[in-house]
Coordinates of N, CA, C and O in Angstrom, one line a residue:
X4 N 17.6 -15.1 26.3 CA 16.4 -15.9 25.5 C 15.2 -15.0 25.5 O 14.9 -14.7 24.0
X5 N 14.8 -14.4 26.2 CA 13.5 -13.2 26.0 C 13.8 -11.8 25.3 O 13.3 -11.6 24.7
X6 N 15.0 -11.6 25.4 CA 15.7 -10.6 25.1 C 15.7 -10.6 23.3 O 15.6 -10.2 22.6
X7 N 16.1 -11.9 23.0 CA 16.6 -12.4 21.7 C 15.1 -12.4 21.0 O 14.7 -12.1 19.9
X8 N 13.8 -12.8 21.6 CA 12.6 -13.0 21.0 C 12.1 -11.9 20.9 O 11.4 -11.1 19.7
X9 N 12.5 -10.8 22.1 CA 11.8 -9.5 21.7 C 12.7 -8.7 20.6 O 11.6 -8.0 19.8
X10 N 13.7 -8.9 20.4 CA 14.5 -8.3 19.2 C 14.0 -8.9 18.2 O 13.8 -8.3 17.1
X11 N 13.6 -10.2 18.0 CA 13.3 -10.5 16.8 C 11.8 -10.2 16.1 O 11.7 -10.2 15.2
X12 N 11.3 -9.8 17.2 CA 9.7 -9.7 17.0 C 9.9 -8.1 16.5 O 9.4 -7.7 15.5
X13 N 10.7 -7.4 17.2 CA 10.6 -5.8 16.8 C 11.5 -5.7 15.3 O 10.9 -4.9 14.2
X14 N 12.5 -6.9 15.1 CA 12.9 -6.5 13.6 C 11.9 -7.0 12.7 O 11.6 -6.5 11.5
X15 N 11.4 -8.0 12.8 CA 10.2 -8.5 12.0 C 9.2 -7.4 11.6 O 8.5 -7.0 10.9
X16 N 8.7 -6.8 12.9 CA 7.6 -5.9 12.5 C 8.4 -4.6 11.9 O 7.7 -4.4 11.1
X17 N 9.5 -4.3 12.1 CA 10.0 -3.0 11.3 C 10.3 -3.7 9.7 O 9.8 -3.0 8.8
X18 N 10.6 -4.6 9.5 CA 10.6 -5.3 8.2 C 9.3 -5.2 7.5 O 9.2 -4.9 6.5
X19 N 8.3 -5.7 8.3 CA 7.0 -5.9 7.7 C 6.5 -4.5 7.3 O 5.9 -4.6 6.4
X20 N 6.7 -3.6 8.2 CA 6.3 -2.1 8.0 C 6.7 -1.5 6.8 O 6.2 -1.0 5.9
X21 N 8.0 -1.9 6.2 CA 8.7 -1.5 5.3 C 7.9 -1.9 3.9 O 8.4 -1.5 2.8
X22 N 7.8 -3.1 4.0 CA 7.4 -3.9 2.8 C 5.7 -3.8 2.8 O 5.1 -4.6 1.8
X23 N 5.3 -3.6 3.8 CA 3.6 -3.9 3.9 C 2.6 -3.2 2.6 O 2.2 -3.9 2.1
X24 N 3.3 -1.9 2.3 CA 2.4 -1.4 1.1 C 2.8 -2.2 -0.2 O 1.9 -2.5 -0.9
X25 N 3.8 -2.7 -0.3 CA 4.2 -3.8 -1.7 C 3.3 -5.0 -1.5 O 2.8 -5.6 -2.5
X26 N 3.4 -5.6 -0.1 CA 2.4 -6.8 0.0 C 1.2 -6.5 -0.4 O 0.3 -7.5 -0.6
X27 N 0.6 -5.4 -0.1 CA -0.8 -5.1 -0.3 C -1.3 -4.7 -1.5 O -2.2 -4.1 -1.8
X28 N -0.1 -4.5 -2.2 CA -0.5 -4.2 -3.7 C -0.5 -2.5 -3.8 O -1.2 -2.0 -4.7
X29 N -0.3 -2.0 -2.8 CA -0.4 -0.4 -2.8 C 0.8 0.4 -3.4 O 1.9 -0.1 -3.3
X30 N 0.4 1.4 -4.2 CA 1.5 1.8 -5.0 C 2.5 2.8 -3.6 O 2.0 3.1 -2.9
X31 N 3.8 2.8 -4.2 CA 4.8 3.2 -3.4 C 5.2 4.7 -3.9 O 5.8 5.5 -3.1
X32 N 4.8 5.1 -5.1 CA 5.6 6.3 -5.7 C 4.4 6.8 -6.6 O 3.3 6.5 -6.3
X33 N 4.7 8.1 -7.0 CA 3.8 9.0 -7.3 C 4.3 9.5 -8.6 O 5.4 9.6 -8.8
X34 N 3.0 9.9 -9.6 CA 3.7 10.5 -10.7 C 4.4 11.7 -10.5 O 5.0 12.3 -11.4
X35 N 4.2 12.5 -9.2 CA 4.9 13.5 -9.0 C 6.3 13.4 -8.6 O 7.1 14.1 -8.3
X36 N 6.7 11.9 -8.6 CA 8.2 11.7 -8.0 C 9.0 11.8 -9.5 O 10.4 11.1 -9.2
X37 N 8.8 12.0 -10.2 CA 9.8 12.0 -11.7 C 9.9 10.4 -12.1 O 10.9 9.6 -12.0
X38 N 8.7 10.0 -12.7 CA 8.9 8.6 -13.1 C 9.2 8.4 -14.6 O 9.2 7.3 -15.3
X39 N 9.6 9.5 -15.3 CA 9.9 9.0 -16.7 C 11.0 10.3 -17.1 O 11.4 11.2 -16.2
X40 N 11.8 10.2 -18.1 CA 12.7 11.2 -18.8 C 12.3 12.2 -19.9 O 11.1 11.6 -20.4
X41 N 12.7 13.2 -19.7 CA 12.6 14.2 -21.0 C 12.7 13.4 -22.3 O 11.8 13.4 -23.4
X42 N 13.7 12.6 -22.7 CA 14.1 12.0 -23.7 C 12.8 11.1 -24.2 O 12.5 10.8 -25.0
X43 N 12.5 10.2 -23.0 CA 11.4 9.2 -23.2 C 10.1 10.0 -23.5 O 9.4 9.4 -24.7
X44 N 10.1 10.9 -23.2 CA 8.7 11.9 -23.3 C 8.7 12.4 -24.7 O 7.7 12.2 -25.6
X45 N 10.1 12.4 -25.3 CA 10.3 12.8 -26.7 C 9.9 11.8 -27.5 O 9.1 12.1 -28.6
X46 N 10.3 10.6 -27.2 CA 10.0 9.6 -28.3 C 8.6 9.5 -28.3 O 7.9 9.2 -29.2
X47 N 7.8 9.5 -27.1 CA 6.6 9.5 -26.7 C 5.8 10.4 -27.6 O 4.9 10.0 -28.4
X48 N 6.3 11.7 -27.8 CA 5.7 12.5 -28.6 C 5.6 12.1 -29.9 O 4.6 12.6 -30.7
X49 N 6.7 11.6 -30.3 CA 6.7 11.2 -31.8 C 5.6 10.3 -32.2 O 5.1 10.3 -33.2
X50 N 5.7 9.1 -31.3 CA 4.7 8.0 -31.7 C 3.2 8.7 -31.5 O 2.5 8.2 -32.2
X51 N 3.2 9.4 -30.5 CA 1.8 10.0 -30.2 C 1.0 10.4 -31.7 O 0.0 10.8 -32.1
X52 N 2.1 11.6 -32.0 CA 1.8 12.1 -33.5 C 1.4 11.3 -34.6 O 0.6 11.5 -35.0
X53 N 1.9 10.4 -34.6 CA 1.8 9.2 -35.8 C 0.6 8.3 -35.3 O -0.1 8.2 -36.0
X54 N 0.3 8.2 -34.0 CA -0.8 6.7 -33.7 C -1.7 7.4 -33.0 O -3.1 6.6 -32.9
X55 N -1.7 8.9 -32.3 CA -2.9 9.2 -31.2 C -3.4 10.3 -31.6 O -4.9 10.5 -31.2
X56 N -2.8 11.2 -32.4 CA -3.3 12.6 -32.5 C -4.7 12.5 -33.2 O -5.4 13.7 -33.3
X57 N -4.7 11.7 -34.4 CA -5.8 12.2 -35.3 C -7.3 11.7 -34.5 O -7.9 12.6 -34.8
X58 N -7.1 10.9 -33.3 CA -8.1 10.9 -32.5 C -8.4 11.8 -31.2 O -9.1 12.5 -30.9
X59 N -7.0 11.9 -30.7 CA -7.3 12.9 -29.5 C -6.7 14.1 -29.5 O -6.9 14.8 -28.5
X60 N -6.3 14.6 -30.6 CA -6.1 15.9 -31.0 C -4.5 16.1 -30.7 O -3.5 15.5 -29.9
X61 N -3.9 17.4 -31.4 CA -2.4 17.6 -31.3 C -2.4 18.1 -30.1 O -1.1 18.1 -29.4
X62 N -3.0 18.5 -29.5 CA -3.0 19.5 -27.9 C -3.5 18.5 -26.7 O -4.0 18.7 -25.7
X63 N -3.6 17.3 -27.3 CA -4.4 16.2 -26.4 C -5.9 16.5 -25.8 O -6.2 16.4 -24.9
X64 N -6.1 17.5 -26.7 CA -7.7 17.8 -26.2 C -8.7 16.9 -26.3 O -9.9 17.3 -25.9
X65 N -8.6 15.8 -27.2 CA -9.6 15.0 -27.5 C -10.8 15.6 -28.7 O -10.6 16.7 -28.9
X66 N -11.3 14.6 -29.1 CA -12.3 15.3 -30.0 C -13.3 14.3 -30.1 O -13.3 13.0 -30.1
X67 N -14.6 14.9 -29.8 CA -15.7 13.9 -29.6 C -16.2 12.7 -30.5 O -16.1 13.0 -31.6
X68 N -16.1 12.0 -30.1 CA -16.3 11.3 -28.5 C -15.0 11.0 -27.8 O -15.1 10.3 -26.8
X69 N -14.0 11.2 -28.6 CA -12.6 10.6 -28.0 C -12.3 11.6 -26.6 O -12.3 13.0 -27.0
X70 N -11.9 10.9 -25.7 CA -11.4 11.9 -24.3 C -10.3 12.6 -24.6 O -9.2 12.2 -25.3
X71 N -10.3 13.8 -23.9 CA -9.0 14.4 -23.8 C -7.7 13.7 -22.7 O -8.3 12.9 -22.0
X72 N -6.6 13.7 -23.4 CA -5.8 13.0 -22.5 C -5.0 14.3 -21.3 O -3.9 13.7 -21.2
X73 N -5.5 15.3 -21.3 CA -4.7 16.5 -20.7 C -5.9 17.0 -19.9 O -7.1 17.4 -20.4
X74 N -5.3 17.8 -18.6 CA -6.3 18.8 -18.1 C -6.9 18.2 -17.0 O -6.8 17.1 -16.7
X75 N -7.8 19.2 -16.4 CA -8.3 18.6 -15.0 C -9.3 17.3 -15.2 O -9.4 16.7 -14.1
X76 N -10.2 17.3 -16.3 CA -10.9 16.2 -16.4 C -10.2 14.9 -16.4 O -10.4 13.8 -16.0
X77 N -9.0 14.7 -17.5 CA -8.4 13.8 -17.6 C -7.6 13.2 -16.2 O -7.6 12.0 -15.8
X78 N -6.9 14.3 -15.4 CA -6.4 13.9 -14.2 C -7.5 13.1 -13.1 O -7.3 12.4 -12.6
X79 N -8.5 13.8 -13.2 CA -9.6 13.3 -12.2 C -10.2 11.8 -12.5 O -10.2 11.3 -11.6
X80 N -10.1 11.6 -13.7 CA -10.6 10.3 -14.2 C -9.5 9.4 -13.8 O -10.0 8.2 -13.4
X81 N -8.5 9.9 -13.5 CA -7.3 8.6 -13.3 C -6.9 9.0 -11.7 O -5.8 8.1 -11.4
X82 N -7.4 10.0 -10.9 CA -6.9 10.0 -9.8 C -7.1 8.7 -8.9 O -8.1 8.4 -8.8
X83 N -6.1 8.5 -8.1 CA -6.0 7.5 -7.3 C -5.7 6.3 -7.8 O -5.8 5.0 -7.1
X84 N -5.8 5.9 -9.3 CA -5.4 4.5 -9.6 C -4.0 4.5 -9.9 O -3.1 5.5 -9.6
X85 N -3.7 3.4 -10.4 CA -2.0 3.4 -10.7 C -1.9 3.5 -11.8 O -2.5 3.5 -12.7
X86 N -0.7 3.8 -12.3 CA -0.1 3.8 -13.8 C -0.4 2.9 -14.6 O -0.8 3.1 -15.6
X87 N -0.1 1.8 -13.8 CA -0.6 0.6 -14.9 C -1.7 0.5 -15.1 O -2.2 0.0 -16.4
X88 N -2.9 0.7 -14.5 CA -4.5 0.9 -14.9 C -4.5 1.7 -16.3 O -5.2 1.5 -17.3
X89 N -3.8 2.9 -16.1 CA -3.9 3.9 -17.4 C -2.9 3.0 -18.6 O -3.4 3.1 -19.6
X90 N -1.9 2.5 -18.2 CA -0.9 1.8 -19.2 C -1.7 0.7 -20.1 O -1.8 0.7 -21.0
X91 N -2.3 -0.2 -19.2 CA -3.1 -1.3 -19.5 C -4.4 -0.7 -20.3 O -4.6 -1.5 -21.3
X92 N -5.0 0.4 -20.0 CA -6.1 0.9 -20.9 C -5.4 1.2 -22.3 O -6.0 0.8 -23.4
X93 N -4.4 2.1 -22.1 CA -3.7 2.0 -23.4 C -3.2 1.1 -24.2 O -3.6 0.8 -25.6
X94 N -2.5 0.2 -23.6 CA -1.9 -1.1 -24.1 C -3.1 -2.2 -24.9 O -2.8 -2.6 -25.7
X95 N -4.3 -1.9 -24.4 CA -5.0 -2.9 -24.8 C -6.5 -2.5 -25.6 O -7.3 -3.1 -26.1
X96 N -6.5 -1.0 -25.6 CA -7.7 -0.4 -26.4 C -7.1 0.6 -27.5 O -7.7 1.1 -28.0
X97 N -5.9 0.9 -27.5 CA -5.5 1.9 -28.3 C -4.4 1.6 -29.4 O -3.8 0.5 -29.2
X98 N -4.2 2.1 -30.3 CA -5.0 3.0 -30.9 C -6.4 2.2 -31.4 O -6.6 0.9 -31.4
X99 N -7.4 3.2 -31.3 CA -8.5 2.5 -31.4 C -9.2 1.8 -32.4 O -9.8 0.8 -32.7
X100 N -8.2 2.0 -33.9 CA -8.5 1.2 -34.9 C -7.5 0.0 -35.2 O -7.8 -0.7 -35.9
X101 N -6.7 -0.3 -34.3 CA -5.9 -1.3 -34.3 C -5.3 -1.4 -32.9 O -4.2 -1.3 -32.6
X102 N -6.2 -2.0 -31.9 CA -5.7 -2.1 -30.5 C -4.5 -2.9 -30.5 O -4.4 -4.2 -31.1
X103 N -3.7 -2.6 -29.5 CA -2.6 -3.6 -29.3 C -1.4 -3.6 -30.5 O -0.3 -4.3 -30.3
X104 N -1.4 -2.4 -31.3 CA -0.7 -2.6 -32.4 C 1.0 -2.0 -31.9 O 1.9 -2.6 -32.8
X105 N 0.7 -1.1 -30.9 CA 2.0 -0.7 -30.4 C 2.7 -1.7 -29.4 O 1.8 -2.0 -28.5
X106 N 3.8 -1.6 -29.2 CA 4.7 -2.5 -28.2 C 4.6 -1.9 -26.8 O 4.0 -0.6 -26.6
X107 N 5.0 -2.5 -26.0 CA 4.8 -2.1 -24.9 C 5.8 -0.8 -24.2 O 5.2 0.2 -23.4
X108 N 6.8 -1.0 -25.0 CA 7.9 0.4 -25.2 C 7.2 1.7 -25.6 O 7.4 2.3 -25.0
X109 N 6.7 1.3 -26.7 CA 5.8 2.5 -27.3 C 5.0 3.0 -26.4 O 4.8 4.2 -26.4
X110 N 4.2 2.0 -25.7 CA 3.2 2.8 -25.1 C 3.7 3.4 -23.9 O 3.1 4.3 -23.3
X111 N 5.0 2.8 -23.2 CA 5.2 3.5 -22.2 C 6.0 5.0 -22.4 O 6.0 5.7 -21.9
X112 N 6.3 5.2 -23.8 CA 6.8 6.2 -24.4 C 5.7 7.4 -24.4 O 6.0 8.4 -24.1
X113 N 4.8 6.8 -24.9 CA 3.4 7.7 -25.3 C 2.9 8.1 -23.9 O 2.5 9.4 -23.5
X114 N 3.0 7.3 -22.9 CA 2.3 7.7 -21.7 C 3.2 8.4 -21.0 O 3.0 9.5 -20.3
X115 N 4.7 8.4 -21.2 CA 5.6 9.4 -20.6 C 5.1 10.8 -21.3 O 5.5 11.8 -20.7
X116 N 4.9 10.9 -22.6 CA 4.6 12.1 -23.3 C 3.2 12.6 -22.2 O 3.4 13.7 -22.3
X117 N 2.5 11.8 -22.5 CA 1.4 12.4 -21.8 C 1.5 12.9 -20.5 O 0.8 14.1 -20.0
X118 N 2.3 12.4 -19.5 CA 2.6 12.9 -18.3 C 3.3 14.2 -18.1 O 3.0 14.9 -17.7
X119 N 4.3 14.4 -19.3 CA 5.1 15.5 -19.6 C 4.2 16.9 -19.7 O 4.3 17.7 -19.3
X120 N 3.1 16.4 -20.8 CA 2.0 17.3 -21.5 C 1.3 17.8 -20.2 O 0.9 19.0 -20.1
X121 N 0.8 16.9 -19.3 CA 0.1 17.5 -18.1 C 1.4 18.0 -17.0 O 0.6 18.3 -15.8
X122 N 2.2 17.9 -17.0 CA 3.1 18.9 -16.4 C 3.4 18.3 -15.2 O 3.7 18.6 -14.0
X123 N 3.5 16.9 -15.0 CA 4.2 16.2 -13.9 C 6.0 16.1 -14.5 O 6.4 16.1 -15.4
X124 N 6.5 16.0 -13.5 CA 7.9 16.4 -13.4 C 8.5 15.3 -14.2 O 8.3 14.0 -13.9
X125 N 10.1 15.4 -14.7 CA 10.5 14.4 -15.4 C 11.4 13.8 -14.2 O 12.1 14.5 -13.0
X126 N 12.2 12.5 -14.5 CA 13.1 11.8 -13.6 C 14.2 11.6 -14.2 O 14.5 11.9 -15.4
X127 N 15.1 10.6 -13.5 CA 16.3 10.3 -14.0 C 16.1 8.5 -14.7 O 17.2 8.2 -15.4
X128 N 15.0 8.1 -14.6 CA 14.9 6.7 -15.4 C 13.4 6.7 -16.3 O 12.8 7.4 -15.8
X129 N 13.5 6.1 -17.4 CA 12.4 6.1 -18.1 C 11.1 5.4 -17.4 O 11.8 4.5 -16.3
X130 N 10.2 5.6 -17.7 CA 8.8 4.9 -17.0 C 9.0 3.1 -17.5 O 9.3 3.1 -18.8
X131 N 9.2 2.7 -16.7 CA 9.1 0.9 -17.0 C 8.0 0.4 -17.8 O 6.9 0.9 -17.6
X132 N 8.3 -0.7 -18.4 CA 7.1 -1.3 -19.0 C 6.6 -2.5 -18.3 O 5.5 -3.2 -18.5
X133 N 7.4 -3.0 -17.2 CA 6.5 -4.1 -16.4 C 5.4 -3.8 -15.7 O 5.4 -2.8 -14.9
X134 N 4.3 -4.7 -15.9 CA 3.3 -4.3 -14.8 C 3.7 -4.0 -13.4 O 2.9 -3.4 -12.7
X135 N 4.2 -4.8 -12.8 CA 4.6 -5.1 -11.3 C 5.1 -3.6 -11.1 O 4.8 -3.2 -9.9
X136 N 6.1 -3.0 -11.8 CA 6.9 -1.7 -11.6 C 5.8 -0.8 -11.8 O 5.5 0.4 -10.8
X137 N 5.0 -0.7 -12.8 CA 3.8 0.3 -12.8 C 2.8 0.2 -12.0 O 2.4 1.2 -11.7
X138 N 2.6 -0.7 -11.3 CA 1.3 -0.9 -10.4 C 2.0 -0.2 -9.3 O 1.2 -0.1 -8.0
X139 N 3.1 0.1 -8.7 CA 3.9 0.7 -7.9 C 3.8 2.4 -8.0 O 4.2 2.8 -7.0
X140 N 3.3 2.7 -9.2 CA 2.9 4.3 -9.0 C 1.9 4.6 -9.2 O 0.9 4.3 -9.9
X141 N 1.1 5.6 -8.3 CA 0.1 6.5 -8.1 C 0.1 7.5 -9.1 O 0.9 8.0 -9.4
X142 N -1.2 7.2 -9.6 CA -1.8 8.7 -10.5 C -2.4 9.5 -9.3 O -3.4 9.5 -9.3
X143 N -1.8 10.7 -9.0 CA -2.2 11.5 -8.1 C -2.5 12.8 -9.1 O -1.7 13.2 -9.5
X144 N -3.5 13.4 -9.3 CA -4.0 14.4 -10.0 C -3.5 15.9 -9.2 O -2.8 16.3 -10.2
X145 N -3.3 15.8 -8.1 CA -2.3 16.9 -7.5 C -1.4 16.2 -6.4 O -1.2 15.3 -6.1
X146 N -0.3 17.1 -6.6 CA 1.0 17.0 -5.9 C 0.3 16.5 -4.3 O -0.5 17.3 -3.6
X147 N 0.8 15.3 -3.6 CA 0.6 15.0 -2.4 C 1.0 16.1 -1.7 O 2.1 16.4 -1.7
X148 N 0.5 16.3 -0.4 CA 0.6 17.3 0.7 C 0.4 18.7 0.1 O 0.5 19.5 0.6
X149 N -0.4 18.7 -1.2 CA -1.0 20.2 -1.5 C -2.4 20.6 -0.8 O -3.2 19.7 -0.7

């Protein structure tokens, strides 16, 4: 009986530890883990050219007062946030002249393009559009462990 109780406690602790980051709302992956595909970034580049470049520039350099979407300043601004934070900023305020005009899929594609332009690695699956999944991805300006 006592052994069964101890085993039960150990199993519960192990499972709780495995799910603890998700239960606390902490991101479990990083933009350095390959969270988008080349194909998705390609689609996003097309959309970016049509809907974003006039304000943010062809090279994502920004145009005063519009901020850059590439480089150390951009990465520093989002460091430690989740990809969902950036996604929601895009979803609710861009394009500036028609916020919310683009679909969630189009915004995910544009965000994939921004990640690729900032030299974050590609992966095997498209960046998701669901907030719950995006909240599980950290935006780390530098590769973890570096």
